CSV table of C-alpha atoms in Angstrom, one decimal:
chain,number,residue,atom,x,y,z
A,9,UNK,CA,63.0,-192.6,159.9
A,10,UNK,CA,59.7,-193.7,158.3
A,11,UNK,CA,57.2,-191.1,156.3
A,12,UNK,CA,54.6,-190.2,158.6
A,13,UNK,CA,51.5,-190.9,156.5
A,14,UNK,CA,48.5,-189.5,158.8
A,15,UNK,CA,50.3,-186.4,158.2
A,16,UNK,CA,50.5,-184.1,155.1
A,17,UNK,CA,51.4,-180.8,153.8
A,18,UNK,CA,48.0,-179.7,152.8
A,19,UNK,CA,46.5,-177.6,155.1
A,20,UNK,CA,43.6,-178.5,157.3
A,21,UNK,CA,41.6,-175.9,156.7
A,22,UNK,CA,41.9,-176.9,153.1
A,23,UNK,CA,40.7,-180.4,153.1
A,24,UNK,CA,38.1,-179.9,156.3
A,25,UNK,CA,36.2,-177.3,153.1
A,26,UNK,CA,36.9,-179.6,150.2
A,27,UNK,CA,35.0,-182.5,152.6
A,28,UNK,CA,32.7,-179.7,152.8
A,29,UNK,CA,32.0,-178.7,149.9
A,30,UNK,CA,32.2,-182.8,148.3
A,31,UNK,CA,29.4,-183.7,150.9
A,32,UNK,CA,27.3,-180.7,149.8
A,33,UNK,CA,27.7,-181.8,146.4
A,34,UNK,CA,26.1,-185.2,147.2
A,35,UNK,CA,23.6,-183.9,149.3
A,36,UNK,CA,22.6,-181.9,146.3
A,37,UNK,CA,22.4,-184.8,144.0
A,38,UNK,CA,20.7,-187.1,145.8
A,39,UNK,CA,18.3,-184.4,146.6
A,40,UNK,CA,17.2,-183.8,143.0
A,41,UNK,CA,17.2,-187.3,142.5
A,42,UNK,CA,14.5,-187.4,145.2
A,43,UNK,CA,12.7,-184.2,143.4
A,44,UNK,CA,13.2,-185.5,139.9
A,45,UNK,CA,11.3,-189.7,141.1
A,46,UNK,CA,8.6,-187.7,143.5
A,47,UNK,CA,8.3,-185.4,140.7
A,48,UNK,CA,7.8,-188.0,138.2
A,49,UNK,CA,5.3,-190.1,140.6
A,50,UNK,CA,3.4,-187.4,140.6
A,51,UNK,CA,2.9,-186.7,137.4
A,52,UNK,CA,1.8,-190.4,136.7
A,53,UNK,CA,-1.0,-190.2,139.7
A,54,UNK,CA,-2.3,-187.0,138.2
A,55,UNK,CA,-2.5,-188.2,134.6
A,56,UNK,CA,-3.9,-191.5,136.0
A,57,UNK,CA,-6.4,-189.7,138.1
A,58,UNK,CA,-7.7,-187.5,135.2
A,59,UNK,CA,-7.8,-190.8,133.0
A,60,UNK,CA,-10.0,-192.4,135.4
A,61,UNK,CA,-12.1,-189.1,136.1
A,62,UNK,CA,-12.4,-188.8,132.5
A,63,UNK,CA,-12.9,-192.4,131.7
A,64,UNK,CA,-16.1,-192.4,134.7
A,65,UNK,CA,-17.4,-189.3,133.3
A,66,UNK,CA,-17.7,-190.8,129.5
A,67,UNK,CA,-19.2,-193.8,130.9
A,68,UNK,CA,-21.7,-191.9,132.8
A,69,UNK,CA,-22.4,-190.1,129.5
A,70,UNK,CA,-23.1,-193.0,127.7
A,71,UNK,CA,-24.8,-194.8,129.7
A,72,UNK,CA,-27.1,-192.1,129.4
A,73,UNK,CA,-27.2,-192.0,126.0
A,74,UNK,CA,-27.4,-195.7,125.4
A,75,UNK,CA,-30.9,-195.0,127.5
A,76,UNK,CA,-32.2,-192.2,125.8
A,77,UNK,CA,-31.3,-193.5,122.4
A,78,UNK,CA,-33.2,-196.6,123.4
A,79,UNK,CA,-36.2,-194.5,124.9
A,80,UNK,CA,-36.4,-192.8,121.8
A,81,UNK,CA,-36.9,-195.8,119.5
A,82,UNK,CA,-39.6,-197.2,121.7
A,83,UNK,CA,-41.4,-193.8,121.7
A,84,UNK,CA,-41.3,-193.5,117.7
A,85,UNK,CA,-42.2,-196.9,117.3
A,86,UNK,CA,-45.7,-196.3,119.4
A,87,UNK,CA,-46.2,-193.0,117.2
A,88,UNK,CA,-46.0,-195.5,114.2
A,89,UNK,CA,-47.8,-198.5,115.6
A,90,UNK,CA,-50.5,-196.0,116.2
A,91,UNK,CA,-51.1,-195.1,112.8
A,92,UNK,CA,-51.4,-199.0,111.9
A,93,UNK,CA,-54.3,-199.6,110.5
A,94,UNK,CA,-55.3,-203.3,109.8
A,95,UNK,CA,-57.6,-204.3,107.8
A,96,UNK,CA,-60.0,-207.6,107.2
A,97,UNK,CA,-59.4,-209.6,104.3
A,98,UNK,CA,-62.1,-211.0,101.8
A,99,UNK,CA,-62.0,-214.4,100.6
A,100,UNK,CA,-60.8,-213.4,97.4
A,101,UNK,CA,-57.6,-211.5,98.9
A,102,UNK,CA,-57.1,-214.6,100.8
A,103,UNK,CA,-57.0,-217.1,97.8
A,104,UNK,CA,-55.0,-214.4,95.5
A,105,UNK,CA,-52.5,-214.1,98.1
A,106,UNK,CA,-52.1,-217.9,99.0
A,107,UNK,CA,-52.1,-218.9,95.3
A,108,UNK,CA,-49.4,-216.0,94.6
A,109,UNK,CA,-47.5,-217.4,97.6
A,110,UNK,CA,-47.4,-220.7,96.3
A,111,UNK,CA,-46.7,-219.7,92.6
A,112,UNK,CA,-43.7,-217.2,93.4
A,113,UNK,CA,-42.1,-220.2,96.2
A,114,UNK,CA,-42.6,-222.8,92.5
A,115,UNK,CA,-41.4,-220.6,90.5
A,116,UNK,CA,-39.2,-217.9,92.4
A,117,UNK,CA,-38.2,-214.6,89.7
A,118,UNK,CA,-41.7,-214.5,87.8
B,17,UNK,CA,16.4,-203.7,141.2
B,18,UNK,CA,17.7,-200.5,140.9
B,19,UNK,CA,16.1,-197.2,140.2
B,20,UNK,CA,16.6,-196.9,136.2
B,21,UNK,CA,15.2,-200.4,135.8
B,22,UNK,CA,12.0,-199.4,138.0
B,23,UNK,CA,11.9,-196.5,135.9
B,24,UNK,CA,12.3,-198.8,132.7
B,25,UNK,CA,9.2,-201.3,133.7
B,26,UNK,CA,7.1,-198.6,134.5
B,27,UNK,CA,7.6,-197.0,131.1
B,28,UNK,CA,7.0,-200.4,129.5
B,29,UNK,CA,4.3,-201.3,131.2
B,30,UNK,CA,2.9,-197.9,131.0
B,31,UNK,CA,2.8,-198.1,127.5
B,32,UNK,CA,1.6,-201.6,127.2
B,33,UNK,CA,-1.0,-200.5,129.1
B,34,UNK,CA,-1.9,-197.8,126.8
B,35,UNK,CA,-1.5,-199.8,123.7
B,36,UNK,CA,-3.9,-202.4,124.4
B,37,UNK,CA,-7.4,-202.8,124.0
B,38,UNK,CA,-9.4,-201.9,127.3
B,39,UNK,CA,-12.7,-203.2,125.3
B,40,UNK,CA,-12.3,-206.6,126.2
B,41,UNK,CA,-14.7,-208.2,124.3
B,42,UNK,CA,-13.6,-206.1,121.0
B,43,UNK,CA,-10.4,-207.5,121.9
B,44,UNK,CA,-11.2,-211.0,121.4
B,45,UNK,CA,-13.1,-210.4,118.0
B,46,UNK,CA,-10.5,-211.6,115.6
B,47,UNK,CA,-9.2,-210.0,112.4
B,48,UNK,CA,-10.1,-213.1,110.2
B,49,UNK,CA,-13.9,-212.2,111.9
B,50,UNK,CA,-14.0,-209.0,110.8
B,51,UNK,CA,-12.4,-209.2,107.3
B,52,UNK,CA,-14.8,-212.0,106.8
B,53,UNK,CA,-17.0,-212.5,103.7
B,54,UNK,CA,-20.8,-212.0,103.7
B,55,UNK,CA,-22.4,-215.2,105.4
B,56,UNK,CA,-24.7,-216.1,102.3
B,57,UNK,CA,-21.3,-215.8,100.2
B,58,UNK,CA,-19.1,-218.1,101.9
B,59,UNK,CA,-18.0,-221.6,100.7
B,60,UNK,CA,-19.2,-224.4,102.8
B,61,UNK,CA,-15.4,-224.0,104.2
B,62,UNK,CA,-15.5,-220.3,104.8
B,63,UNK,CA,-18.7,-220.9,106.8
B,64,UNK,CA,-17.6,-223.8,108.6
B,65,UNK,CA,-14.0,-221.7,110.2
B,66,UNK,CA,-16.4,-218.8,110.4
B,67,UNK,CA,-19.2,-220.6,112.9
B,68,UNK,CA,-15.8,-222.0,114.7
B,69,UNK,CA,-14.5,-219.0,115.3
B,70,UNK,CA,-17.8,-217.8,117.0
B,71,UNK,CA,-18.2,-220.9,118.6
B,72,UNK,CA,-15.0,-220.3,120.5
B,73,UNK,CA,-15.4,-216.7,121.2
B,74,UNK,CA,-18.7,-217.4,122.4
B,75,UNK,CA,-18.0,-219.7,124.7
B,76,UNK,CA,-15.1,-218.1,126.1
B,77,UNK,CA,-17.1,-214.7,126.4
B,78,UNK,CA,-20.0,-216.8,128.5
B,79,UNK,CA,-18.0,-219.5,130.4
B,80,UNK,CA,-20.7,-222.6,128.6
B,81,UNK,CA,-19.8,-224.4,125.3
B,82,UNK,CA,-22.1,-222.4,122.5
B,83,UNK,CA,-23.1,-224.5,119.7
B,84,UNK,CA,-23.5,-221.8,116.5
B,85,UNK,CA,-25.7,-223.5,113.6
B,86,UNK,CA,-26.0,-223.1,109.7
B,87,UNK,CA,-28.9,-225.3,108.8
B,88,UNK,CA,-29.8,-223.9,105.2
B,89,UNK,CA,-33.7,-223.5,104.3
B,90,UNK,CA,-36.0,-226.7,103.9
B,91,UNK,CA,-37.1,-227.4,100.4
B,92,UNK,CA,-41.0,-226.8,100.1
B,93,UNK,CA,-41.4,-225.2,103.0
B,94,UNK,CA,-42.5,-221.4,103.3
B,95,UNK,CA,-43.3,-220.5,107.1
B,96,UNK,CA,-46.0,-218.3,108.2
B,97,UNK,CA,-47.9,-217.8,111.5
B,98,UNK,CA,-51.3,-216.6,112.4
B,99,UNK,CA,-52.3,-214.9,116.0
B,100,UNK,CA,-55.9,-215.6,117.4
B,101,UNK,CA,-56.7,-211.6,118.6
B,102,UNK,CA,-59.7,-213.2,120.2
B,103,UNK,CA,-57.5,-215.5,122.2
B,104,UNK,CA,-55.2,-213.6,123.3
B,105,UNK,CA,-55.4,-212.8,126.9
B,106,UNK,CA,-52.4,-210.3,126.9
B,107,UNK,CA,-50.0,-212.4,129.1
B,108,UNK,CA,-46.9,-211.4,127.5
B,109,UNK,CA,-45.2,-215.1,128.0
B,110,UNK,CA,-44.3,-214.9,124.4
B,111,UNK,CA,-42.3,-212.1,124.9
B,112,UNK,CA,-40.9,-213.5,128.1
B,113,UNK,CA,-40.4,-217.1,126.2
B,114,UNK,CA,-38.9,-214.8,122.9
B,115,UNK,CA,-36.2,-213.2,125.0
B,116,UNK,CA,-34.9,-216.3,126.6
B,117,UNK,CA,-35.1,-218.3,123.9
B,118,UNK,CA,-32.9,-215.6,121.6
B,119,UNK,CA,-30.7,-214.4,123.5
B,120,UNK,CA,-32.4,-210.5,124.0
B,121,UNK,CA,-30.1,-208.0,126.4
B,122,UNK,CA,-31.4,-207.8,129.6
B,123,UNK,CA,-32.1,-204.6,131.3
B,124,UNK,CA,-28.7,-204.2,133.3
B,125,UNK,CA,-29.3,-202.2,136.4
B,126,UNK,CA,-25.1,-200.4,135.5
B,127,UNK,CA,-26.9,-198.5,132.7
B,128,UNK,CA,-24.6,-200.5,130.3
B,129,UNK,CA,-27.5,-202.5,128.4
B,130,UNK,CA,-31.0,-202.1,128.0
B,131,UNK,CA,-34.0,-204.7,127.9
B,132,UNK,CA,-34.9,-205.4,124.1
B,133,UNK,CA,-37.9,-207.5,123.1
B,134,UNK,CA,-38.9,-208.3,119.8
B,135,UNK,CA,-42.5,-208.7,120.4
B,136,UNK,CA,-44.2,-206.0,121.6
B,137,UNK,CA,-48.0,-206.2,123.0
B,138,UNK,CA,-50.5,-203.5,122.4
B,139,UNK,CA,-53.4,-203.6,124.6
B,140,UNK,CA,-56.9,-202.1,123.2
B,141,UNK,CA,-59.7,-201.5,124.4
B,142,UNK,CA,-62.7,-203.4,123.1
B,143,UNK,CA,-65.3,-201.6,120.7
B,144,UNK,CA,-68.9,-201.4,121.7
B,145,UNK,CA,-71.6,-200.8,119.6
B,146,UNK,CA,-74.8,-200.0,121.4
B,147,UNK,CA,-77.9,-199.7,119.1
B,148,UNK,CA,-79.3,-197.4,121.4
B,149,UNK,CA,-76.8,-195.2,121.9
B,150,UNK,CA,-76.6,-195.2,117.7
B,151,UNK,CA,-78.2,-191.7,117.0
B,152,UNK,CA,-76.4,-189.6,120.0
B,153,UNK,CA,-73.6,-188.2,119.1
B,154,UNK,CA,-70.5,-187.5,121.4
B,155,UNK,CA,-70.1,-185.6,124.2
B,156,UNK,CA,-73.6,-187.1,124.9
B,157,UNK,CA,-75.5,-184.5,127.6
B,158,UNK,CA,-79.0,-184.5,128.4
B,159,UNK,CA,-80.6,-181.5,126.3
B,160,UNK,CA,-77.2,-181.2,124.2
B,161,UNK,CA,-77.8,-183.6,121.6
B,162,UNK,CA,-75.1,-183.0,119.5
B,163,UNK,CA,-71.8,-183.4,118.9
B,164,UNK,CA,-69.1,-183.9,117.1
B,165,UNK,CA,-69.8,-187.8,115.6
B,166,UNK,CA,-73.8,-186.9,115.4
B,167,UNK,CA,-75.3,-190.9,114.8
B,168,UNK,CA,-71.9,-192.4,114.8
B,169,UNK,CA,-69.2,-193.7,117.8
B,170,UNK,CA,-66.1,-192.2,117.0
B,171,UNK,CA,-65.7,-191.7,120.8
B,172,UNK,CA,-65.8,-195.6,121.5
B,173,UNK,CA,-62.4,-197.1,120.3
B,174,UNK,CA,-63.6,-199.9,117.8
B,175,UNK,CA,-60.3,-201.4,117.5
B,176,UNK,CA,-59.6,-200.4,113.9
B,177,UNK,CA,-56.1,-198.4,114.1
B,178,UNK,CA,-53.1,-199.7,117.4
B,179,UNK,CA,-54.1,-196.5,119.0
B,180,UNK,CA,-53.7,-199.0,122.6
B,181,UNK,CA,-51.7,-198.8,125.6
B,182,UNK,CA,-47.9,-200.5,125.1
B,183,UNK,CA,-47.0,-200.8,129.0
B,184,UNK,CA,-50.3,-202.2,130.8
B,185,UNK,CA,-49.1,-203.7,133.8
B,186,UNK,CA,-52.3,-205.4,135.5
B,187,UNK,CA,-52.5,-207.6,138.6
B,188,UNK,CA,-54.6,-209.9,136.4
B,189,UNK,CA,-54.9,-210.1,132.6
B,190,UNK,CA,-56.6,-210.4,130.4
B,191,UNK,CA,-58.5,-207.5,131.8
B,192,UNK,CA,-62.1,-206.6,130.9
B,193,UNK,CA,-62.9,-204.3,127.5
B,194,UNK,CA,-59.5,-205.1,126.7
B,195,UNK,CA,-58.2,-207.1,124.1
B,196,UNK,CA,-54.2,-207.5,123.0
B,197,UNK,CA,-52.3,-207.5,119.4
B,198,UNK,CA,-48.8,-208.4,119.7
B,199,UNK,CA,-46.6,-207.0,117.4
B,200,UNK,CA,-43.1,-208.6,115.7
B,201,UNK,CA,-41.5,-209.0,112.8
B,202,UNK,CA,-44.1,-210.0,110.3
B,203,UNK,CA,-41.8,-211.6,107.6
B,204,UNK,CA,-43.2,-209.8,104.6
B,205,UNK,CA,-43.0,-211.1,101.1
B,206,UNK,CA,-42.2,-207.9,99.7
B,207,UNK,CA,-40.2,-206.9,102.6
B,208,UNK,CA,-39.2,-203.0,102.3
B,209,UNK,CA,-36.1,-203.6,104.8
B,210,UNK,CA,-34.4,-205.7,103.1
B,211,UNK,CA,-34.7,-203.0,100.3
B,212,UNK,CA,-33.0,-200.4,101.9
B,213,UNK,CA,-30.3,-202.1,103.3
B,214,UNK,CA,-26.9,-200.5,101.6
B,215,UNK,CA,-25.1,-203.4,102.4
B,216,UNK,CA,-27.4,-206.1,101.7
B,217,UNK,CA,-27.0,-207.3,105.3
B,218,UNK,CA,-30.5,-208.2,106.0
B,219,UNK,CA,-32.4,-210.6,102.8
B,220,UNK,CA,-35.1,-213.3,102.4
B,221,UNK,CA,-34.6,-216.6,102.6
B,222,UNK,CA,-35.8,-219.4,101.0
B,223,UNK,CA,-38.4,-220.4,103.2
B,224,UNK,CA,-39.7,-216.9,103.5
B,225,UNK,CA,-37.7,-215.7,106.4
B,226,UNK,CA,-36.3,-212.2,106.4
B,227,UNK,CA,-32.7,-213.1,108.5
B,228,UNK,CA,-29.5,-210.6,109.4
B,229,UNK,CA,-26.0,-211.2,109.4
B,230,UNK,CA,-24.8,-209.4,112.3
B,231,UNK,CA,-21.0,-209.6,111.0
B,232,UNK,CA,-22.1,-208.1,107.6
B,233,UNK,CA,-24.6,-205.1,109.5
B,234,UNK,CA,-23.0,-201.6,110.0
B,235,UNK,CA,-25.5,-200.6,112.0
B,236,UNK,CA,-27.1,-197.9,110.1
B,237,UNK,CA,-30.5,-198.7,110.8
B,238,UNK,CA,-32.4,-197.9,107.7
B,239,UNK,CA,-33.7,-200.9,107.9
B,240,UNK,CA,-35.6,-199.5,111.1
B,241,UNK,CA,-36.7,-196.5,109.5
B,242,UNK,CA,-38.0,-198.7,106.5
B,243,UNK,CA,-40.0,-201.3,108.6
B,244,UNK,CA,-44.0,-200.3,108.6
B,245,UNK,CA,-44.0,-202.6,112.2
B,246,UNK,CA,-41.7,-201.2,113.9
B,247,UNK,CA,-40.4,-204.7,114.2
B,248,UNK,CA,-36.6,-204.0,114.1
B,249,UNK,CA,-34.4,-203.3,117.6
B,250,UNK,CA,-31.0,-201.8,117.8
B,251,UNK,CA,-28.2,-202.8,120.0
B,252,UNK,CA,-27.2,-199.5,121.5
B,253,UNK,CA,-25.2,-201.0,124.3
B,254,UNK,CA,-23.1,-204.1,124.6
B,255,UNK,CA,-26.0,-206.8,125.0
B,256,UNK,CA,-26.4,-208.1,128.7
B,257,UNK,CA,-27.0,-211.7,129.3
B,258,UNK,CA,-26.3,-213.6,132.3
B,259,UNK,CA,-24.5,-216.4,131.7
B,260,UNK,CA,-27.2,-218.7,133.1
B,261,UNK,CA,-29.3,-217.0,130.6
B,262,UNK,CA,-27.8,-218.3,127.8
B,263,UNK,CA,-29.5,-220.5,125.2
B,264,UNK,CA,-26.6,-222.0,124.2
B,265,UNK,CA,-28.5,-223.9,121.1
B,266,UNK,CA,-28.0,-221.0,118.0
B,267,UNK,CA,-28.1,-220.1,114.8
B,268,UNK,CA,-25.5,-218.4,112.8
B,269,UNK,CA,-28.8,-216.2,111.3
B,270,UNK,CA,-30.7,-216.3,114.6
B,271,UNK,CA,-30.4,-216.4,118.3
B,272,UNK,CA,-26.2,-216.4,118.1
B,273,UNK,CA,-25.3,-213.7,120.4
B,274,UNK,CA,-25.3,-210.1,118.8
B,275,UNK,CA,-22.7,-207.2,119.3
B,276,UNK,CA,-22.9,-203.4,120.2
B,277,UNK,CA,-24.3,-201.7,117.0
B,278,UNK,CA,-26.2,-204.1,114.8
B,279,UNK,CA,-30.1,-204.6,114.1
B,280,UNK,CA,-32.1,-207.9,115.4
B,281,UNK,CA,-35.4,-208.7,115.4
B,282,UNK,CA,-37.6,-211.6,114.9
B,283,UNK,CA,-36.6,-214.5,112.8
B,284,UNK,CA,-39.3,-217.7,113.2
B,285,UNK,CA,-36.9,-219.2,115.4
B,286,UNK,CA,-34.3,-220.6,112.8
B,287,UNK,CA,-32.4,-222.5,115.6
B,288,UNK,CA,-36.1,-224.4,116.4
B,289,UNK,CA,-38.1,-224.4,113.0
B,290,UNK,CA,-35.6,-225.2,111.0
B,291,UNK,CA,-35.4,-228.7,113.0
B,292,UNK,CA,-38.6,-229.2,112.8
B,293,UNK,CA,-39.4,-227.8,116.5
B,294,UNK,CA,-42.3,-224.6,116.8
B,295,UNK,CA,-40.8,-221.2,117.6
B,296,UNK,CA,-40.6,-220.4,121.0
B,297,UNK,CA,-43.9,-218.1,121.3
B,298,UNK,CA,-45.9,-220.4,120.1
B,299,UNK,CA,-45.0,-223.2,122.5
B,300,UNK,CA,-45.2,-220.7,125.1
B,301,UNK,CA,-48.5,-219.3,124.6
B,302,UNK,CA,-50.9,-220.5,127.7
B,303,UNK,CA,-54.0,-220.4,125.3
B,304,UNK,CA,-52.9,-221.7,122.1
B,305,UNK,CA,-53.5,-218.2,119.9
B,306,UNK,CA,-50.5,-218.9,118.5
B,307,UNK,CA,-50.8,-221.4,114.8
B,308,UNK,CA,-47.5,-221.8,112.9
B,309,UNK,CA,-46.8,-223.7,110.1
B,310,UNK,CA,-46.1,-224.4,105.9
B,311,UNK,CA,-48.1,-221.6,103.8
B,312,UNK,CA,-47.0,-224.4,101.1
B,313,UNK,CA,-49.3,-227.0,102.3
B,314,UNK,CA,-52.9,-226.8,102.5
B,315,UNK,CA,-53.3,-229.2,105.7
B,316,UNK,CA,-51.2,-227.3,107.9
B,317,UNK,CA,-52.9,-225.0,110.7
B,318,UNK,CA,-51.7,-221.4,109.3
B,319,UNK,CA,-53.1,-222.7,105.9
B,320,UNK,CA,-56.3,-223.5,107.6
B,321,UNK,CA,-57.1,-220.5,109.4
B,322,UNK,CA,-56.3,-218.7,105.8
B,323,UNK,CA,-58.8,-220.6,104.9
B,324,UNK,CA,-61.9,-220.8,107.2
B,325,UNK,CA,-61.1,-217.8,109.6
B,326,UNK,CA,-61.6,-214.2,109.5
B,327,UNK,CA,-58.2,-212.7,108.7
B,328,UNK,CA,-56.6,-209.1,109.3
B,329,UNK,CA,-53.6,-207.9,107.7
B,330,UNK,CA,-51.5,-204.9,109.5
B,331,UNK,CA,-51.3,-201.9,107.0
B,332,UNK,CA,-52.2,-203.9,103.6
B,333,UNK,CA,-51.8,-200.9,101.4
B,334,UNK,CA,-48.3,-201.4,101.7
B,335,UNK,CA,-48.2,-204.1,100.1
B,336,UNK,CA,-45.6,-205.7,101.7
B,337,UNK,CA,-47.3,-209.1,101.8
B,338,UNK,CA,-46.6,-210.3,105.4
B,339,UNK,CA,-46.5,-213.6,106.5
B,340,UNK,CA,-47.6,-213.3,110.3
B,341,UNK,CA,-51.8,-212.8,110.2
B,342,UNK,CA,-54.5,-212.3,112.8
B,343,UNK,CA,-57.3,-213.8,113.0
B,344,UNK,CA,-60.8,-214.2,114.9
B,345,UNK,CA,-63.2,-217.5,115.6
């Protein structure tokens, strides 16, 4: 008579909590799995997010800074155009400088 | 794909990501550009891969071919300019014609750039001398004859000092009492910014031009603090110019397009004058205040109104010896 297969000596009882307990354990897996990539997705969106928060609120910054900074040369070059004075020049400044012109361009170190 | 390999090109791009430069811009400046020598010590060579370079990043950077000169001063030749005061009507197309011509930032409504002009108009109010009026002093009240400038005018403005308004925006110029003195770089002899420069960045040239090289400048602006005209700018922000904009026609010691960080300011017009061609402001100017020219020879028109014109100097007890004059009729 042939071995009946579909049949065994281990208990049902036995294998119906091993099949149990083996499709816990990969319930279990996969769900920290899950955890472990959502987890991880996570953490790049909020590091991302604070970059770009970060990144918008430097800008922000210096754009206001590249203004002021630029205000601030314009207002202390009025203070010390204002306190130009310019004066007329007599004929004799006039040759002096054109002959000293010409001298130091002919002969450039004297 | 499976997970781990996801993983694995997120982590590598990641990091790429991270590693790279977000400046795009800086990213394109090569290392041979910034290791490069000073300009006015290069060999003929050096200059020539140098201006390449540029031309290339330039022209990428704007989306139009960018020529970048290095045409050396002309022998006898020492430029100045003189500015008729009485001419003047305050119109401000130099300024307009300046910043087109070399490449200025444009204001940039983001907040990245701001507007930068190397010429800068003051307008002044006229003095007026009333004979009349000589012996009353100032506040002038009926039965309070006195004041502080008893038989003088120090209450009328005779033009003597730039005490004048900088941003006069009128529906019509020039406007009446007024007169205008624009201001730039005034190319001194004995220039004091050239002096302070640590780096020797910023020198004279031969024909009397005070230039920069914006690779060589750091950007420490002494220079700005030294100049007695104010006549220096700064590049706070990366400049902005629309690529329309762009005068494509530059010098390597003029209008080239500058970077975040370095001093500019006026320079003759290199890329123009050095060819023989007028700087921009004075082709521009509607009325023909403008006289440029050779200090060297005594028939050009700056010589001539040294000559037989009344001439001002800005602040001559510097003695910085500037090059740009006014002048009246």
């Amino acid at each position: 008579m042939p071995a009946d297969y579909s049949k065994s000596d281990i208990p049902e009882d036995f294998v119906a909590a091993k099949k149990e307990s083996s499709g816990n354990l990969s319930a279990g897996q996969s769900q920290s799995k899950r955890r472990f990539i959502s987890k991880t997705v996570l953490t790049c969106l909020s590091i991302i997010s604070t970059a770009e928060i970060a990144r918008r609120v430097s800008f922000k910054a210096v754009k206001l800074e590249i203004e002021n900074s630029s205000l601030n040369d314009i207002a202390k070059g009025d203070s010390i155009l204002e306190n130009r004075a310019y004066v007329v020049m007599t004929d004799n400044e006039k040759q002096t400088m054109i002959t000293s012109l010409v001298d130091k361009y002919n002969k450039p170190g004297k | 794909m499976d997970r781990r390999e996801f993983m694995k090109s997120i982590g590598i791009t990641g990091a790429a990501a991270l590693l790279s430069n977000p400046d795009e811009l800086e990213a394109k400046t090569t290392w041979a550009e910034h290791f490069q020598k000073a300009f006015r010590l290069m060999t003929d060579d050096e200059k020539d891969q140098a201006i390449k370079r540029l031309e290339e990043r330039y022209s990428e950077e704007h989306g139009r071919e960018v020529k970048v000169g290095k045409e050396p001063a002309m022998d006898g030749v020492l430029f100045g300019q003189a500015l008729n005061i009485q001419k003047c009507i305050g119109c401000r197309r130099c300024v307009h014609s300046c910043v087109k011509e070399n490449n200025q930032s444009r204001h940039d409504p983001q907040g990245n750039a701001t507007e930068i002009e190397w010429i800068r108009v003051v307008k002044m109010e006229k003095g007026n001398f009333s004979a009349e009026d000589r012996d009353h002093g100032h506040p002038f009240k009926k039965g309070e004859e006195y004041g502080i400038s008893e038989g003088g005018h120090a209450h009328n403005n005779v033009g003597v000092v730039l005490e004048g308004e900088h941003y006069y925006e009128p529906k019509k110029v020039p406007e009446k009492d007024s007169f205008y003195f624009p201001i730039q770089c005034h190319q001194c002899e004995n220039p004091p910014c050239v002096k302070v420069c640590p780096v020797k960045a910023t020198y004279r040239e031969a024909d009397g031009v005070v230039v920069i090289d914006y690779n060589w400048c750091i950007g420490c602006r002494m220079c700005m603090g030294a100049c007695p005209y104010w006549a220096r700018r700064f590049n706070w922000g990366e400049p902005n110019i629309p690529k329309d904009d762009l005068n494509t026609d530059t010098h390597y010691l003029g209008n080239r397009p500058r970077m975040k960080g370095v001093v500019e300011k006026c320079h003759f017009c290199l890329q123009r004058t050095r060819k023989g061609r007028y700087p921009a402001c004075v082709e521009a100017c509607p009325v023909g205040a403008r006289k440029f020219g050779n200090l060297l020879d005594p028939e050009s028109e700056v010589r001539k109104v040294l000559e037989r014109k009344r001439v001002f100097r800005l602040k001559a007890d510097l003695n910085t010896f500037p090059k740009f004059f006014y002048y009246m009729d």
